[in-house]
Amino acid sequence: MRVFVTGGAGFIGSHLVEALVEEGHEVVALDNFFLGRRENLAPFLREVELVEGSVMDAKLLHKLTKNVDVIFHQAAASSSPMFLKRLEEPVSVNVIGFIRLLEAARENGVKRVVHASTSSIYGNNPVPWREDMKVEPPNFYAASKLACEHLGRLYSQEYGLETVALRYMSVYGPRERSKGEYANLVSQFLWWMREGKRPVVWGDGTQTRDLVYVKDVVKANLLAAKAKKISGEVINVGTGKETSLNELVEILNEMLGTNLKPKYVKIPVKNYIFRQRADLRKAEKLLGYRPSYSLREGIREILEHG
C-alpha cells in the first residue's frame, strides 16, 4: 500500500511512519520542520520519501497524493497556546490546509483519509466523553479541529471520499523534545524532574488526563486505515482511564527515585479542562481498538528511548 503522512517527521507522525515502514508500506512523508525533526526518522529514513513542505501548498499536495491509497493527516497547529500569539495563521493551517489536502485526495482518487482531531473539543463535558455528546470547543484550536471533523464528514457524504477523524486524548511518548513548551505534561514533568526541578502544576493537581502512549495512537491509526464501514465517523483514542497530575508526579518520583513536590501555580488560561477520560466503546466496536500500554510502561519507554 502506498501511504502519505503529513507531519511525518513530528512526534506522532514519525512513530506512525516507523510502523508503516515496518509493515512494508511505501511511505511518503511531508513536514515543514516547525516542530518535526529529520532525526525522528533517522533509523528508517532511507525507506521513506521525505519531502519538506507545507499543507498550504496545494500543488505540492496534488503531486504527493498521486497513486496514494491512504492519507494519514497529522500536520497541524496542534496546541492551544499556538493560537494566542496569532490566530489567522494556525487556523488557516488547520482548516484551509485540510481542505487543500481533501481536494488533492478527491482529485487523485485516494481511498481514505485518517485525520487527527482532539479531545479538547469536549471542553468540560462530564466524563467519560462519548462521541455523540454535544461539544462546545473551549478555544480556537479545538474549534479549528471541530471544523475539520465536519469538513471530513461532508467530503465523505458529498464526494464519497472515505474520512475518519480520531479524537486523541493526551498523547505522550519519545521524540517530544522538539515540541518544547508544546510537549505533553508527562514529558515536561519528566524533563524537569530529571534535572532536579519541581514540576509546575496548574491549580491544585487534582485535575485529570487520559494519558495515552503514542504507540497506542499509532495502532488506532493503522486500524482506522483498514476498518470497514467507518467513513465519516469520529472515534475516540485514549486509555479510558484518568490520572490526576498529582498522581502523575508521584509515579514519576517513584520511577526516577526522586522526591520532588509539585510547584502549584494559578491556572493562567480561561476555559481550562479539569477532567479528561475517553469512552472507548465505539473505538472497540468499529476498530477493534484497545490500548496496550499502561502509564508506567509508557514512561519506561521514554526513559529508555528519549
GROMACS .gro file of C-alpha atoms in nm:
model
  306
    1MET     CA    1   0.000   0.000   0.000
    2ARG     CA    2   0.123   0.350  -0.082
    3VAL     CA    3   0.055   0.595   0.201
    4PHE     CA    4   0.104   0.966   0.257
    5VAL     CA    5   0.172   1.103   0.607
    6THR     CA    6   0.153   1.476   0.677
    7GLY     CA    7   0.355   1.589   0.976
    8GLY     CA    8   0.559   1.276   0.915
    9ALA     CA    9   0.872   1.395   1.096
   10GLY     CA   10   0.682   1.512   1.402
   11PHE     CA   11   0.614   1.341   1.733
   12ILE     CA   12   0.315   1.124   1.643
   13GLY     CA   13   0.382   1.129   1.269
   14SER     CA   14   0.731   0.980   1.298
   15HIS     CA   15   0.607   0.692   1.511
   16LEU     CA   16   0.333   0.631   1.255
   17VAL     CA   17   0.583   0.639   0.968
   18GLU     CA   18   0.803   0.392   1.155
   19ALA     CA   19   0.513   0.148   1.200
   20LEU     CA   20   0.410   0.181   0.835
   21VAL     CA   21   0.765   0.109   0.718
   22GLU     CA   22   0.779  -0.195   0.946
   23GLU     CA   23   0.457  -0.321   0.787
   24GLY     CA   24   0.619  -0.292   0.444
   25HIS     CA   25   0.420   0.000   0.304
   26GLU     CA   26   0.555   0.257   0.059
   27VAL     CA   27   0.564   0.580   0.262
   28VAL     CA   28   0.571   0.942   0.150
   29ALA     CA   29   0.606   1.189   0.439
   30LEU     CA   30   0.557   1.566   0.436
   31ASP     CA   31   0.682   1.803   0.707
   32ASN     CA   32   0.765   2.174   0.731
   33PHE     CA   33   1.005   2.107   1.022
   34PHE     CA   34   0.848   2.364   1.252
   35LEU     CA   35   0.823   2.102   1.527
   36GLY     CA   36   0.924   1.794   1.328
   37ARG     CA   37   1.286   1.680   1.301
   38ARG     CA   38   1.468   1.466   1.046
   39GLU     CA   39   1.639   1.278   1.329
   40ASN     CA   40   1.298   1.143   1.433
   41LEU     CA   41   1.308   0.940   1.111
   42ALA     CA   42   1.683   0.871   1.110
   43PRO     CA   43   1.675   0.492   1.170
   44PHE     CA   44   1.446   0.434   0.870
   45LEU     CA   45   1.492   0.749   0.661
   46ARG     CA   46   1.629   0.555   0.363
   47GLU     CA   47   1.298   0.372   0.336
   48VAL     CA   48   1.087   0.690   0.334
   49GLU     CA   49   1.032   0.959   0.072
   50LEU     CA   50   1.059   1.266   0.297
   51VAL     CA   51   0.952   1.598   0.146
   52GLU     CA   52   0.993   1.939   0.308
   53GLY     CA   53   0.682   2.147   0.252
   54SER     CA   54   0.350   2.271   0.384
   55VAL     CA   55  -0.010   2.151   0.373
   56MET     CA   56  -0.087   2.501   0.248
   57ASP     CA   57   0.087   2.417  -0.083
   58ALA     CA   58  -0.200   2.283  -0.296
   59LYS     CA   59   0.022   2.197  -0.595
   60LEU     CA   60   0.263   2.001  -0.379
   61LEU     CA   61  -0.022   1.812  -0.212
   62HIS     CA   62  -0.167   1.721  -0.551
   63LYS     CA   63   0.172   1.591  -0.664
   64LEU     CA   64   0.242   1.388  -0.349
   65THR     CA   65  -0.101   1.224  -0.328
   66LYS     CA   66  -0.091   1.069  -0.676
   67ASN     CA   67  -0.127   0.690  -0.662
   68VAL     CA   68  -0.174   0.706  -0.284
   69ASP     CA   69  -0.417   0.464  -0.119
   70VAL     CA   70  -0.444   0.614   0.231
   71ILE     CA   71  -0.355   0.952   0.381
   72PHE     CA   72  -0.270   0.995   0.749
   73HIS     CA   73  -0.308   1.363   0.834
   74GLN     CA   74  -0.107   1.456   1.143
   75ALA     CA   75   0.021   1.801   1.041
   76ALA     CA   76  -0.144   2.081   1.238
   77ALA     CA   77  -0.102   2.375   1.467
   78SER     CA   78  -0.161   2.129   1.747
   79SER     CA   79  -0.169   2.320   2.075
   80SER     CA   80  -0.399   2.593   2.200
   81PRO     CA   81  -0.109   2.826   2.304
   82MET     CA   82  -0.010   2.850   1.936
   83PHE     CA   83  -0.334   3.038   1.875
   84LEU     CA   84  -0.277   3.302   2.144
   85LYS     CA   85   0.004   3.496   1.975
   86ARG     CA   86  -0.158   3.498   1.633
   87LEU     CA   87  -0.484   3.348   1.510
   88GLU     CA   88  -0.513   3.361   1.132
   89GLU     CA   89  -0.204   3.151   1.055
   90PRO     CA   90  -0.276   2.846   1.276
   91VAL     CA   91  -0.646   2.844   1.185
   92SER     CA   92  -0.551   2.858   0.816
   93VAL     CA   93  -0.304   2.572   0.852
   94ASN     CA   94  -0.560   2.355   1.029
   95VAL     CA   95  -0.871   2.434   0.824
   96ILE     CA   96  -0.757   2.560   0.482
   97GLY     CA   97  -0.466   2.316   0.481
   98PHE     CA   98  -0.708   2.031   0.549
   99ILE     CA   99  -0.941   2.144   0.270
  100ARG     CA  100  -0.650   2.151   0.027
  101LEU     CA  101  -0.549   1.803   0.136
  102LEU     CA  102  -0.905   1.674   0.090
  103GLU     CA  103  -0.921   1.831  -0.255
  104ALA     CA  104  -0.595   1.666  -0.357
  105ALA     CA  105  -0.721   1.334  -0.222
  106ARG     CA  106  -1.051   1.366  -0.407
  107GLU     CA  107  -0.889   1.464  -0.735
  108ASN     CA  108  -0.636   1.181  -0.718
  109GLY     CA  109  -0.879   0.909  -0.615
  110VAL     CA  110  -0.733   0.844  -0.270
  111LYS     CA  111  -0.941   0.581  -0.094
  112ARG     CA  112  -0.931   0.705   0.267
  113VAL     CA  113  -0.810   0.996   0.481
  114VAL     CA  114  -0.747   0.926   0.851
  115HIS     CA  115  -0.704   1.257   1.030
  116ALA     CA  116  -0.607   1.363   1.380
  117SER     CA  117  -0.862   1.552   1.584
  118THR     CA  118  -0.855   1.643   1.951
  119SER     CA  119  -1.037   1.563   2.272
  120SER     CA  120  -1.020   1.935   2.355
  121ILE     CA  121  -1.342   1.959   2.155
  122TYR     CA  122  -1.531   1.812   2.453
  123GLY     CA  123  -1.443   2.105   2.679
  124ASN     CA  124  -1.571   2.043   3.031
  125ASN     CA  125  -1.834   1.787   2.941
  126PRO     CA  126  -1.881   1.522   3.213
  127VAL     CA  127  -1.658   1.219   3.172
  128PRO     CA  128  -1.636   0.967   3.020
  129TRP     CA  129  -1.651   1.151   2.689
  130ARG     CA  130  -1.867   0.994   2.419
  131GLU     CA  131  -1.850   1.082   2.053
  132ASP     CA  132  -2.224   1.159   2.041
  133MET     CA  133  -2.204   1.428   2.310
  134LYS     CA  134  -2.286   1.787   2.228
  135VAL     CA  135  -1.950   1.962   2.215
  136GLU     CA  136  -1.851   2.319   2.289
  137PRO     CA  137  -1.487   2.383   2.192
  138PRO     CA  138  -1.324   2.592   2.468
  139ASN     CA  139  -1.056   2.750   2.249
  140PHE     CA  140  -0.965   2.835   1.889
  141TYR     CA  141  -0.754   2.522   1.848
  142ALA     CA  142  -1.044   2.293   1.937
  143ALA     CA  143  -1.280   2.496   1.718
  144SER     CA  144  -1.048   2.455   1.419
  145LYS     CA  145  -1.032   2.078   1.467
  146LEU     CA  146  -1.409   2.052   1.504
  147ALA     CA  147  -1.440   2.237   1.173
  148CYS     CA  148  -1.212   1.974   1.020
  149GLU     CA  149  -1.431   1.694   1.153
  150HIS     CA  150  -1.734   1.849   0.983
  151LEU     CA  151  -1.542   1.905   0.660
  152GLY     CA  152  -1.424   1.545   0.656
  153ARG     CA  153  -1.777   1.417   0.713
  154LEU     CA  154  -1.913   1.635   0.433
  155TYR     CA  155  -1.644   1.523   0.189
  156SER     CA  156  -1.744   1.168   0.273
  157GLN     CA  157  -2.114   1.241   0.214
  158GLU     CA  158  -2.082   1.461  -0.093
  159TYR     CA  159  -1.788   1.308  -0.277
  160GLY     CA  160  -1.753   0.954  -0.146
  161LEU     CA  161  -1.404   1.020  -0.011
  162GLU     CA  162  -1.369   0.799   0.298
  163THR     CA  163  -1.266   1.004   0.601
  164VAL     CA  164  -1.217   0.909   0.965
  165ALA     CA  165  -1.144   1.153   1.250
  166LEU     CA  166  -0.959   1.027   1.556
  167ARG     CA  167  -1.010   1.234   1.871
  168TYR     CA  168  -0.682   1.193   2.057
  169MET     CA  169  -0.671   1.223   2.434
  170SER     CA  170  -0.339   1.337   2.593
  171VAL     CA  171  -0.069   1.168   2.385
  172TYR     CA  172   0.281   1.121   2.528
  173GLY     CA  173   0.596   0.930   2.436
  174PRO     CA  174   0.951   0.956   2.298
  175ARG     CA  175   1.051   1.219   2.038
  176GLU     CA  176   0.873   1.511   2.203
  177ARG     CA  177   1.190   1.714   2.269
  178SER     CA  178   1.143   1.924   1.956
  179LYS     CA  179   0.795   2.026   2.075
  180GLY     CA  180   0.942   2.210   2.373
  181GLU     CA  181   0.670   2.402   2.558
  182TYR     CA  182   0.403   2.228   2.347
  183ALA     CA  183   0.502   1.879   2.467
  184ASN     CA  184   0.270   1.664   2.678
  185LEU     CA  185   0.277   1.710   3.056
  186VAL     CA  186   0.428   1.364   3.103
  187SER     CA  187   0.737   1.463   2.907
  188GLN     CA  188   0.758   1.814   3.051
  189PHE     CA  189   0.734   1.687   3.410
  190LEU     CA  190   0.988   1.415   3.333
  191TRP     CA  191   1.238   1.662   3.185
  192TRP     CA  192   1.212   1.894   3.484
  193MET     CA  193   1.233   1.619   3.743
  194ARG     CA  194   1.535   1.452   3.584
  195GLU     CA  195   1.712   1.786   3.629
  196GLY     CA  196   1.606   1.806   3.992
  197LYS     CA  197   1.345   2.074   3.927
  198ARG     CA  198   0.998   2.074   4.081
  199PRO     CA  199   0.723   2.019   3.820
  200VAL     CA  200   0.499   2.321   3.769
  201VAL     CA  201   0.134   2.222   3.814
  202TRP     CA  202  -0.157   2.449   3.732
  203GLY     CA  203  -0.420   2.464   4.006
  204ASP     CA  204  -0.414   2.204   4.283
  205GLY     CA  205  -0.315   1.900   4.077
  206THR     CA  206  -0.645   1.718   4.117
  207GLN     CA  207  -0.732   1.771   3.751
  208THR     CA  208  -0.711   1.454   3.542
  209ARG     CA  209  -0.590   1.350   3.200
  210ASP     CA  210  -0.641   1.036   2.991
  211LEU     CA  211  -0.274   0.972   2.916
  212VAL     CA  212  -0.233   0.756   2.607
  213TYR     CA  213   0.102   0.626   2.485
  214VAL     CA  214   0.197   0.722   2.131
  215LYS     CA  215   0.223   0.363   2.006
  216ASP     CA  216  -0.140   0.305   2.104
  217VAL     CA  217  -0.234   0.610   1.898
  218VAL     CA  218  -0.037   0.467   1.607
  219LYS     CA  219  -0.224   0.139   1.647
  220ALA     CA  220  -0.556   0.322   1.628
  221ASN     CA  221  -0.448   0.495   1.306
  222LEU     CA  222  -0.347   0.167   1.144
  223LEU     CA  223  -0.677   0.008   1.244
  224ALA     CA  224  -0.870   0.310   1.111
  225ALA     CA  225  -0.697   0.273   0.775
  226LYS     CA  226  -0.826  -0.082   0.735
  227ALA     CA  227  -1.161  -0.097   0.916
  228LYS     CA  228  -1.477  -0.133   0.708
  229LYS     CA  229  -1.785   0.090   0.708
  230ILE     CA  230  -1.641   0.375   0.915
  231SER     CA  231  -1.639   0.657   0.660
  232GLY     CA  232  -1.742   0.988   0.813
  233GLU     CA  233  -1.702   0.860   1.168
  234VAL     CA  234  -1.542   1.033   1.466
  235ILE     CA  235  -1.370   0.798   1.712
  236ASN     CA  236  -1.202   0.850   2.050
  237VAL     CA  237  -0.846   0.730   2.105
  238GLY     CA  238  -0.725   0.705   2.464
  239THR     CA  239  -0.700   0.461   2.753
  240GLY     CA  240  -1.037   0.511   2.920
  241LYS     CA  241  -0.855   0.587   3.247
  242GLU     CA  242  -0.796   0.909   3.439
  243THR     CA  243  -0.472   1.010   3.608
  244SER     CA  244  -0.453   1.323   3.822
  245LEU     CA  245  -0.147   1.544   3.783
  246ASN     CA  246  -0.063   1.477   4.148
  247GLU     CA  247  -0.071   1.103   4.076
  248LEU     CA  248   0.149   1.157   3.770
  249VAL     CA  249   0.411   1.335   3.982
  250GLU     CA  250   0.401   1.051   4.237
  251ILE     CA  251   0.455   0.791   3.963
  252LEU     CA  252   0.745   0.988   3.814
  253ASN     CA  253   0.905   1.029   4.158
  254GLU     CA  254   0.875   0.654   4.210
  255MET     CA  255   1.027   0.569   3.872
  256LEU     CA  256   1.304   0.830   3.890
  257GLY     CA  257   1.391   0.771   4.255
  258THR     CA  258   1.325   1.135   4.336
  259ASN     CA  259   1.111   1.313   4.594
  260LEU     CA  260   1.014   1.638   4.424
  261LYS     CA  261   0.696   1.817   4.526
  262PRO     CA  262   0.480   1.995   4.269
  263LYS     CA  263   0.503   2.373   4.243
  264TYR     CA  264   0.140   2.483   4.227
  265VAL     CA  265   0.056   2.798   4.031
  266LYS     CA  266  -0.264   2.977   3.940
  267ILE     CA  267  -0.431   2.846   3.623
  268PRO     CA  268  -0.335   3.108   3.360
  269VAL     CA  269  -0.593   3.030   3.090
  270LYS     CA  270  -0.968   3.058   3.051
  271ASN     CA  271  -1.195   2.756   2.998
  272TYR     CA  272  -0.941   2.516   3.145
  273ILE     CA  273  -1.036   2.149   3.114
  274PHE     CA  274  -1.044   1.980   3.456
  275ARG     CA  275  -1.122   1.619   3.370
  276GLN     CA  276  -1.047   1.403   3.068
  277ARG     CA  277  -1.142   1.042   3.006
  278ALA     CA  278  -1.247   0.871   2.685
  279ASP     CA  279  -1.534   0.632   2.641
  280LEU     CA  280  -1.374   0.371   2.417
  281ARG     CA  281  -1.676   0.158   2.332
  282LYS     CA  282  -1.706   0.299   1.981
  283ALA     CA  283  -1.333   0.251   1.917
  284GLU     CA  284  -1.358  -0.109   2.032
  285LYS     CA  285  -1.668  -0.175   1.821
  286LEU     CA  286  -1.560  -0.008   1.496
  287LEU     CA  287  -1.182  -0.050   1.507
  288GLY     CA  288  -1.121  -0.333   1.749
  289TYR     CA  289  -0.901  -0.086   1.937
  290ARG     CA  290  -0.784  -0.144   2.291
  291PRO     CA  291  -0.483   0.030   2.447
  292SER     CA  292  -0.182  -0.187   2.521
  293TYR     CA  293   0.041   0.036   2.733
  294SER     CA  294  -0.004   0.126   3.099
  295LEU     CA  295   0.122   0.466   3.211
  296ARG     CA  296   0.425   0.314   3.382
  297GLU     CA  297   0.509   0.111   3.071
  298GLY     CA  298   0.487   0.422   2.856
  299ILE     CA  299   0.707   0.626   3.089
  300ARG     CA  300   0.959   0.341   3.093
  301GLU     CA  301   0.974   0.362   2.711
  302ILE     CA  302   1.052   0.735   2.732
  303LEU     CA  303   1.327   0.671   2.987
  304GLU     CA  304   1.479   0.409   2.756
  305HIS     CA  305   1.435   0.584   2.422
  306GLY     CA  306   1.410   0.955   2.499
   0.00000   0.00000   0.00000
